[in-house]
């Protein structure tokens, strides 16, 4: 008996390339170490790191379903679950599995092989859909089944939600691919997108906690009467369809389902088309991010007036200038730093959204807790942001820094730290102050509050600089998942210590004079702590 | 056992691992879906302890000795009086008390009722419906209509009946010139 050609050999070359590429991509995903640092799974472990992420997604959807079960109606249950799915799918694709969409490194391995852009795009998209299917399964199983047990859910809830979840996940993945491929020309869009998703995640996280802990039923009321604009969000529209189909199914619901599937298919098709174009660019050697155009040198000082004003030595100015330039140039660096502001931004958004943003200079009680929480959350963000500044897309060029005649690397790191404070935290603090000034209608109170927050933040950055930033910024490669590793402990400690400042303001709240005194003490303590940190560093 | 562990390194083994986890999650989800009674035990609204002044006024109204301008005086303690109503373990004198509480600040009571209908337990919702029934004010009708729609959607016959009775009482009160 002679053996004939194997299945893969009988296929035409394009299909063969597709099968081989897809198998390789799936294996890389399943055995990849992107999540190694955050899950603690090593390359030699039998259970892959991705499995623990799968478990995390199951846990998130389980907890969310449990938190909402018997408390909210079908619409809000579907809306919150679908929103979470969309945010997490986009978050995973953008932040953690960037390479799953289009890896510039693929060019080195397959560019010389006869793989057409269409074949590459098809394999990448199928790989992406398999990954999205895995995540969606983890995010869908609990809401689909638990939601069917809601008092106002009809027998069609489970199938309706299942279809809506598939539509949401495929659309989210397709939209992410589209944005990512456009991101080559619109770099800033990626950072903005990371902002939106992080804020949403934090709002969901804090919202869930408040829903369970608050004593007056505000969140249940919010869920029962959500703002009208939420109904016009993609997840809101899908939830309306799920709620309608689950309670009183009609022909129009079937038509809506078909329309939703059509939209999702169109987005996926557009993503496929863009991916093919992006790969063709990649194939042609126009690797995205591979080359960075040198900016023309400016006459005058190395770092400009701001650096001169904020730094006290040439080493500091050099650190400031390099960090400032990398913050402008390196999108990945920005995407790692900006999310650290998410908790503070979420606290402000939640405070305003739930009308818990009272002015502590004139009010006290639980309604000032969220605004005050900004202080420790912002301070806790400093170690994370500085830790992210250790990494850089151009980390291999760090030998230049190592070889540079720097008498004191600590001063260089200090300059880099000041750049992060000046370009990331200062604008954010000003925005917080402006928002609170509008909400409180008392600009002076908002300015004093922002001063206390800034003093705490600067002290936190100064004291944690050695542990978080080290003495040679921008010299390490980015390790995926590392942001939730060792630095999380430092951030937690800093947040805990900074909570004392918020606690002091809480105790002084309700009386403008006491608040003024407390703000002064915090600013003074911040200055002293910064001075101690500077001497240690 | 070794073979099973080794198979986890293969795509098929990993698919098996993910599949088994998903089946276990499905089983847990089914248990949760059939345990709504368990989750409902933890759904209840918490009320602040009413002030002593409010408690004193509530007791006097229940005893039929409210004193002059009770609605005016109760207005400053309306939320506390609502808490006292919701946490009361007695029903004697409910009718004059409900009328006084609702009349003291109908808009605030409507807001508090809305919260209770959204976040309260079944017993709390029924108590809130009783307040609306006995209070019988026009300002409460929109909240009652909204709560009735929710109760009907959740097939809560007992609550639906209580809210309908409250709406009917208000209608009768209107016809009677109240």
XYZ file of C-alpha atoms in Angstrom, chain B residues 1-175:
175
model
C -1.452 11.086 34.256
C 1.818 12.017 32.595
C 0.218 11.481 29.209
C -2.576 13.875 30.124
C -0.108 16.508 31.311
C 2.032 16.069 28.216
C -1.007 16.426 26.000
C -1.503 19.934 27.444
C 1.433 21.028 25.303
C -0.432 20.119 22.111
C -3.108 22.249 20.459
C -5.643 19.465 21.044
C -4.726 19.237 24.715
C -5.035 22.979 25.142
C -8.393 22.977 23.372
C -9.487 20.254 25.790
C -8.333 22.317 28.767
C -10.230 25.396 27.594
C -13.288 23.275 26.769
C -13.423 21.593 30.196
C -13.076 24.971 31.928
C -15.902 26.365 29.829
C -18.142 23.403 30.700
C -17.424 23.893 34.410
C -18.224 27.612 34.042
C -21.461 26.682 32.291
C -22.397 24.406 35.184
C -21.709 27.185 37.705
C -23.738 29.642 35.608
C -26.682 27.219 35.580
C -26.509 26.878 39.362
C -26.476 30.690 39.702
C -29.395 31.121 37.301
C -31.471 28.703 39.377
C -30.537 30.361 42.670
C -32.184 33.739 42.253
C -33.752 33.372 45.698
C -30.244 33.344 47.168
C -29.223 36.591 45.421
C -32.548 38.263 46.245
C -31.822 37.797 49.970
C -29.064 40.370 49.662
C -31.104 42.957 47.749
C -32.390 45.459 50.240
C -32.228 49.171 50.809
C -30.546 50.436 53.948
C -32.006 53.422 55.766
C -30.233 55.854 58.045
C -31.300 55.873 61.673
C -33.979 58.555 61.982
C -33.345 61.514 64.259
C -34.967 61.531 67.690
C -37.067 64.558 66.702
C -38.474 62.699 63.712
C -39.146 59.588 65.793
C -40.955 61.679 68.376
C -43.140 63.306 65.726
C -43.897 59.936 64.133
C -44.947 58.480 67.499
C -47.190 61.448 68.203
C -48.870 61.177 64.799
C -49.432 57.456 65.308
C -51.034 58.185 68.672
C -53.372 60.712 67.066
C -51.748 63.688 68.755
C -49.767 65.374 65.997
C -49.986 68.917 67.283
C -50.431 72.100 65.206
C -48.903 72.483 61.714
C -47.489 68.960 61.782
C -46.893 68.809 58.006
C -44.901 71.994 58.135
C -42.786 70.779 61.032
C -42.358 67.334 59.484
C -41.040 68.798 56.241
C -37.596 69.425 57.775
C -37.463 65.774 58.867
C -39.199 64.204 55.878
C -36.375 61.810 54.924
C -36.050 60.705 58.545
C -39.788 60.158 58.759
C -39.591 58.032 55.611
C -36.837 55.955 57.232
C -39.002 55.575 60.323
C -41.923 54.461 58.143
C -39.830 51.929 56.250
C -38.274 50.419 59.358
C -41.398 50.436 61.504
C -42.445 47.156 63.065
C -45.994 48.308 63.824
C -48.925 49.286 61.644
C -51.256 51.052 64.074
C -51.760 54.633 63.077
C -50.286 54.015 59.638
C -52.961 55.991 57.819
C -52.523 59.419 59.465
C -48.774 58.938 59.498
C -48.627 58.118 55.775
C -50.769 61.135 54.947
C -48.611 63.422 57.059
C -45.318 62.122 55.635
C -46.426 62.307 52.002
C -48.077 65.702 52.431
C -44.996 67.176 54.134
C -42.855 66.955 50.979
C -44.470 64.997 48.115
C -41.560 65.577 45.686
C -38.988 64.198 48.118
C -41.189 61.245 48.978
C -41.586 60.495 45.261
C -37.790 60.423 44.937
C -37.404 58.167 47.965
C -40.141 55.837 46.742
C -38.437 55.600 43.361
C -35.226 54.497 45.047
C -37.008 51.928 47.149
C -38.837 50.502 44.137
C -35.474 50.216 42.360
C -33.272 48.901 45.177
C -35.496 47.600 47.942
C -36.437 44.101 48.962
C -39.922 42.749 48.259
C -41.066 43.635 51.783
C -39.639 47.158 51.483
C -41.318 47.687 48.113
C -44.656 46.559 49.544
C -44.179 48.925 52.486
C -43.411 51.757 50.059
C -46.516 50.916 48.039
C -48.548 51.053 51.260
C -47.207 54.527 51.989
C -48.219 55.675 48.514
C -51.614 54.003 48.934
C -52.402 55.699 52.217
C -50.743 58.984 51.230
C -52.698 59.132 47.953
C -51.090 62.176 46.301
C -51.067 63.151 42.639
C -47.289 63.781 42.745
C -46.664 60.088 43.358
C -48.541 58.851 40.301
C -45.612 58.957 37.800
C -43.419 56.947 40.173
C -46.198 54.461 40.799
C -46.817 54.039 37.058
C -43.112 53.420 36.513
C -42.932 50.969 39.425
C -46.028 49.151 38.185
C -44.460 48.659 34.751
C -41.331 47.211 36.368
C -43.360 44.953 38.634
C -45.369 43.687 35.681
C -42.208 43.055 33.657
C -40.767 40.983 36.499
C -44.091 39.157 36.941
C -44.278 40.299 40.552
C -48.026 39.836 41.054
C -48.076 40.835 44.724
C -46.273 44.119 44.132
C -48.253 44.832 40.965
C -51.453 44.409 42.958
C -50.238 46.694 45.750
C -49.229 49.440 43.325
C -52.483 49.152 41.395
C -54.329 49.524 44.664
C -52.305 52.667 45.418
C -53.121 54.101 41.992
C -56.772 53.202 42.409
C -56.825 54.864 45.832
C -55.380 58.032 44.332
C -57.959 57.949 41.513
C -60.767 57.486 44.037
C -59.351 60.335 46.090
C -59.367 62.574 43.018
C -62.958 61.680 42.188
